[in-house]
mmCIF file of C-alpha atoms in Angstrom:
data_model
loop_
_atom_site.group_PDB
_atom_site.id
_atom_site.type_symbol
_atom_site.label_atom_id
_atom_site.label_comp_id
_atom_site.label_asym_id
_atom_site.label_seq_id
_atom_site.Cartn_x
_atom_site.Cartn_y
_atom_site.Cartn_z
ATOM 1 C CA MET A 70 103.922 0.131 -27.151
ATOM 2 C CA THR A 71 104.812 -2.959 -27.676
ATOM 3 C CA ASP A 72 105.685 -3.633 -24.301
ATOM 4 C CA TYR A 73 102.294 -2.698 -23.162
ATOM 5 C CA PHE A 74 100.529 -5.489 -25.298
ATOM 6 C CA LEU A 75 103.194 -8.115 -24.304
ATOM 7 C CA ASN A 76 102.608 -6.978 -20.802
ATOM 8 C CA ALA A 77 98.797 -7.489 -21.424
ATOM 9 C CA ARG A 78 99.284 -10.735 -23.107
ATOM 10 C CA ASN A 79 101.215 -11.931 -20.362
ATOM 11 C CA GLN A 80 98.674 -11.074 -17.871
ATOM 12 C CA GLY A 81 96.176 -13.318 -19.673
ATOM 13 C CA LYS A 82 94.219 -10.693 -21.635
ATOM 14 C CA ASP A 83 92.593 -11.658 -24.934
ATOM 15 C CA LEU A 84 93.804 -8.958 -27.415
ATOM 16 C CA THR A 85 91.463 -9.766 -30.038
ATOM 17 C CA SER A 86 88.292 -9.389 -28.075
ATOM 18 C CA GLU A 87 86.007 -6.702 -28.500
ATOM 19 C CA ASN A 88 85.535 -6.105 -24.448
ATOM 20 C CA TYR A 89 89.090 -5.802 -24.165
ATOM 21 C CA TRP A 90 89.286 -3.105 -26.693
ATOM 22 C CA ARG A 91 86.282 -1.324 -25.283
ATOM 23 C CA GLU A 92 87.718 -1.365 -21.983
ATOM 24 C CA GLU A 93 91.262 -0.020 -23.192
ATOM 25 C CA ALA A 94 89.381 2.620 -25.275
ATOM 26 C CA GLU A 95 87.393 3.790 -22.228
ATOM 27 C CA ARG A 96 90.438 3.569 -19.927
ATOM 28 C CA TRP A 97 92.166 5.699 -22.785
ATOM 29 C CA ARG A 98 89.352 8.085 -23.153
ATOM 30 C CA THR A 99 89.223 8.605 -18.997
ATOM 31 C CA SER A 100 92.970 9.106 -19.185
ATOM 32 C CA HIS A 101 92.590 11.291 -22.061
ATOM 33 C CA GLU A 102 89.831 13.283 -20.208
ATOM 34 C CA VAL A 103 91.943 13.221 -16.914
ATOM 35 C CA LEU A 104 94.700 14.614 -18.866
ATOM 36 C CA ARG A 105 92.492 17.176 -20.805
ATOM 37 C CA SER A 106 91.303 18.369 -17.552
ATOM 38 C CA GLU A 107 94.731 18.369 -15.785
ATOM 39 C CA LEU A 108 95.753 20.386 -19.084
ATOM 40 C CA ASP A 109 93.230 22.546 -18.986
ATOM 41 C CA GLU A 110 93.814 23.393 -15.373
ATOM 42 C CA TYR A 111 97.393 23.494 -15.947
ATOM 43 C CA ALA A 112 96.558 26.063 -18.733
ATOM 44 C CA HIS A 113 94.267 27.966 -16.622
ATOM 45 C CA SER A 114 96.701 28.299 -13.610
ATOM 46 C CA SER A 115 99.552 28.809 -16.180
ATOM 47 C CA LYS A 116 97.531 31.986 -17.604
ATOM 48 C CA GLU A 117 96.681 33.075 -13.848
ATOM 49 C CA LEU A 118 100.405 32.634 -13.099
ATOM 50 C CA GLU A 119 101.249 34.668 -16.324
ATOM 51 C CA THR A 120 98.848 37.251 -15.477
ATOM 52 C CA GLU A 121 100.197 37.531 -11.969
ATOM 53 C CA LEU A 122 103.655 37.653 -13.315
ATOM 54 C CA GLU A 123 103.058 40.255 -15.845
ATOM 55 C CA ARG A 124 101.217 42.220 -13.089
ATOM 56 C CA GLU A 125 104.281 41.787 -10.722
ATOM 57 C CA ILE A 126 106.528 42.686 -13.830
ATOM 58 C CA ASP A 127 104.387 46.039 -14.389
ATOM 59 C CA LEU A 128 104.513 46.719 -10.663
ATOM 60 C CA GLY A 129 108.367 46.082 -10.711
ATOM 61 C CA GLN A 130 108.598 48.205 -13.673
ATOM 62 C CA GLN A 131 106.669 50.848 -12.170
ATOM 63 C CA GLU A 132 108.525 50.473 -8.882
ATOM 64 C CA ILE A 133 111.715 50.757 -11.031
ATOM 65 C CA THR A 134 110.573 53.828 -12.774
ATOM 66 C CA ARG A 135 109.682 55.687 -9.241
ATOM 67 C CA LEU A 136 113.157 54.373 -7.802
ATOM 68 C CA ARG A 137 114.880 55.737 -10.655
ATOM 69 C CA GLY A 138 113.164 59.083 -10.157
ATOM 70 C CA SER A 139 113.927 58.943 -6.658
ATOM 71 C CA VAL A 140 117.472 58.275 -7.192
ATOM 72 C CA ALA A 141 117.509 61.464 -9.725
ATOM 73 C CA ASP A 142 115.768 63.499 -7.105
ATOM 74 C CA LEU A 143 118.186 62.126 -4.293
ATOM 75 C CA LYS A 144 121.180 62.998 -6.416
ATOM 76 C CA GLU A 145 119.958 66.470 -6.812
ATOM 77 C CA GLU A 146 119.452 66.923 -3.106
ATOM 78 C CA ASN A 147 122.814 65.575 -2.770
ATOM 79 C CA LEU A 148 124.351 67.853 -5.051
ATOM 80 C CA SER A 149 122.346 70.853 -3.489
ATOM 81 C CA LEU A 150 123.240 69.608 0.077
ATOM 82 C CA LYS A 151 126.964 69.354 -0.976
ATOM 83 C CA GLU A 152 126.883 72.842 -2.242
ATOM 84 C CA GLU A 153 125.105 74.029 0.749
ATOM 85 C CA ASN A 154 127.880 72.050 2.799
ATOM 86 C CA LYS A 155 130.669 74.067 1.062
ATOM 87 C CA ARG A 156 128.932 77.221 1.392
ATOM 88 C CA THR A 157 128.299 76.802 5.123
ATOM 89 C CA LYS A 158 131.907 75.695 5.437
ATOM 90 C CA ASP A 159 133.052 78.732 3.693
ATOM 91 C CA ARG A 160 130.866 80.893 6.135
ATOM 92 C CA LEU A 161 132.450 78.821 8.951
ATOM 93 C CA LYS A 162 135.839 79.760 7.848
ATOM 94 C CA ALA A 163 135.125 83.270 7.296
ATOM 95 C CA ALA A 164 133.371 83.349 11.026
ATOM 96 C CA GLU A 165 136.561 81.577 12.268
ATOM 97 C CA GLN A 166 138.989 84.209 10.777
ATOM 98 C CA GLU A 167 136.550 87.083 11.911
ATOM 99 C CA TYR A 168 136.592 85.337 15.524
ATOM 100 C CA GLN A 169 140.596 85.167 15.302
ATOM 101 C CA SER A 170 140.476 88.816 14.203
ATOM 102 C CA LEU A 171 138.230 89.836 16.903
ATOM 103 C CA LYS A 172 140.283 87.829 19.484
ATOM 104 C CA ALA A 173 143.272 89.750 18.501
ATOM 105 C CA GLN A 174 141.538 93.153 18.392
ATOM 106 C CA ASN A 175 140.302 91.996 21.899
ATOM 107 C CA VAL A 176 143.794 91.065 23.355
ATOM 108 C CA SER A 177 145.184 94.434 21.729
ATOM 109 C CA ALA A 178 142.116 96.365 23.394
ATOM 110 C CA LEU A 179 142.850 94.711 26.686
ATOM 111 C CA GLN A 180 146.506 95.527 26.687
ATOM 112 C CA HIS A 181 145.751 99.290 25.581
ATOM 113 C CA ALA A 182 143.056 99.500 28.298
ATOM 114 C CA ARG A 183 145.830 98.201 30.793
ATOM 115 C CA ASP A 184 148.186 100.728 29.427
ATOM 116 C CA LEU A 185 145.584 103.407 29.842
ATOM 117 C CA GLU A 186 144.892 102.502 33.406
ATOM 118 C CA GLN A 187 148.556 102.391 34.370
ATOM 119 C CA ARG A 188 148.474 106.128 32.585
ATOM 120 C CA LEU A 189 145.626 106.991 34.717
ATOM 121 C CA ASP A 190 147.191 105.591 37.648
ATOM 122 C CA ASP A 191 150.297 107.499 37.180
ATOM 123 C CA SER A 192 148.368 110.714 36.439
ATOM 124 C CA GLU A 193 146.435 110.465 39.720
ATOM 125 C CA THR A 194 149.568 109.927 41.449
ATOM 126 C CA SER A 195 151.307 113.102 39.574
ATOM 127 C CA ASN A 196 147.972 115.169 40.421
ATOM 128 C CA ARG A 197 147.971 114.017 44.006
ATOM 129 C CA MET A 198 151.769 115.314 43.977
ATOM 130 C CA LEU A 199 150.733 118.418 42.010
ATOM 131 C CA GLN A 200 147.630 118.968 44.554
ATOM 132 C CA SER A 201 150.279 118.577 47.446
ATOM 133 C CA SER A 202 152.786 120.757 45.796
ATOM 134 C CA LEU A 203 149.977 123.379 45.254
ATOM 135 C CA SER A 204 148.695 123.174 48.733
ATOM 136 C CA ASP A 205 152.190 123.547 49.837
ATOM 137 C CA TYR A 206 152.569 126.513 47.545
ATOM 138 C CA LYS A 207 149.366 128.064 48.441
ATOM 139 C CA ARG A 208 150.238 127.797 52.119
ATOM 140 C CA ARG A 209 153.806 129.209 51.575
ATOM 141 C CA CYS A 210 151.940 132.232 49.417
ATOM 142 C CA GLU A 211 149.661 132.688 52.422
ATOM 143 C CA GLU A 212 152.508 132.707 54.866
ATOM 144 C CA LEU A 213 154.907 135.257 52.174
ATOM 145 C CA LEU A 214 151.486 137.643 52.062
ATOM 146 C CA GLU A 215 151.131 137.457 55.759
ATOM 147 C CA THR A 216 154.677 138.190 56.024
ATOM 148 C CA LYS A 217 154.593 141.053 53.439
ATOM 149 C CA ALA A 218 151.247 142.357 55.194
ATOM 150 C CA LEU A 219 153.250 142.442 58.343
ATOM 151 C CA LEU A 220 156.423 143.885 56.834
ATOM 152 C CA GLU A 221 154.382 146.581 55.160
ATOM 153 C CA LEU A 222 152.505 147.499 58.375
ATOM 154 C CA GLU A 223 156.261 147.657 60.217
ATOM 155 C CA LEU A 224 157.221 149.641 57.148
ATOM 156 C CA GLU A 225 154.175 152.072 57.517
ATOM 157 C CA GLN A 226 154.707 152.113 61.272
ATOM 158 C CA LEU A 227 158.392 152.811 60.420
ATOM 159 C CA ARG A 228 157.502 155.851 57.930
ATOM 160 C CA TYR A 229 154.940 157.093 60.593
ATOM 161 C CA ALA A 230 157.525 156.993 63.315
ATOM 162 C CA LYS A 231 160.291 158.732 61.106
ATOM 163 C CA GLU A 232 157.611 161.403 59.965
ATOM 164 C CA VAL A 233 156.780 161.949 63.813
ATOM 165 C CA GLU A 234 160.466 162.174 64.502
ATOM 166 C CA GLU A 235 160.957 164.607 61.716
ATOM 167 C CA LYS A 236 158.377 166.566 63.147
ATOM 168 C CA ILE A 237 159.879 166.574 66.262
ATOM 169 C CA GLU A 238 163.158 167.506 65.094
ATOM 170 C CA ALA A 239 161.653 170.378 62.866
ATOM 171 C CA GLU A 240 159.547 171.526 66.091
ATOM 172 C CA MET A 241 162.792 171.358 68.007
ATOM 173 C CA SER A 242 164.936 172.994 65.831
#
């Protein structure tokens, strides 16, 4: 402060005059009012800022609480999805095993069907051969029956001729 007074004296001001001190008092009062106004404005803006920051903190804490709830829900959902994934993998593995089993059964059934088709072809061939043999046998039987009938007719004719011959011989004797 002594520098202030030295500076005022160097500028040629009378430090003992009443006017000087009134001007100084007015300058200080004005300075004080300006500073008071700035302080009030600073306090007011600080209060507004504090209120705004508290509101943002409250909102941030609410958001943190909401996010923590969401995290908990997501963890629970994640666990549920992991369990569902495991069950799905197990079902898929069982389905794959069943598919492999059915595939093997299909291969076996196809082989069995081929074997049956071959046996059917063999049976049809055998049946045709038997039909042919049976047809030949029937034809031979018919021929033999015809031959037998002719032989029986000849035999009957021979008997009749013998009877006639015996009658003639008996009549001649």
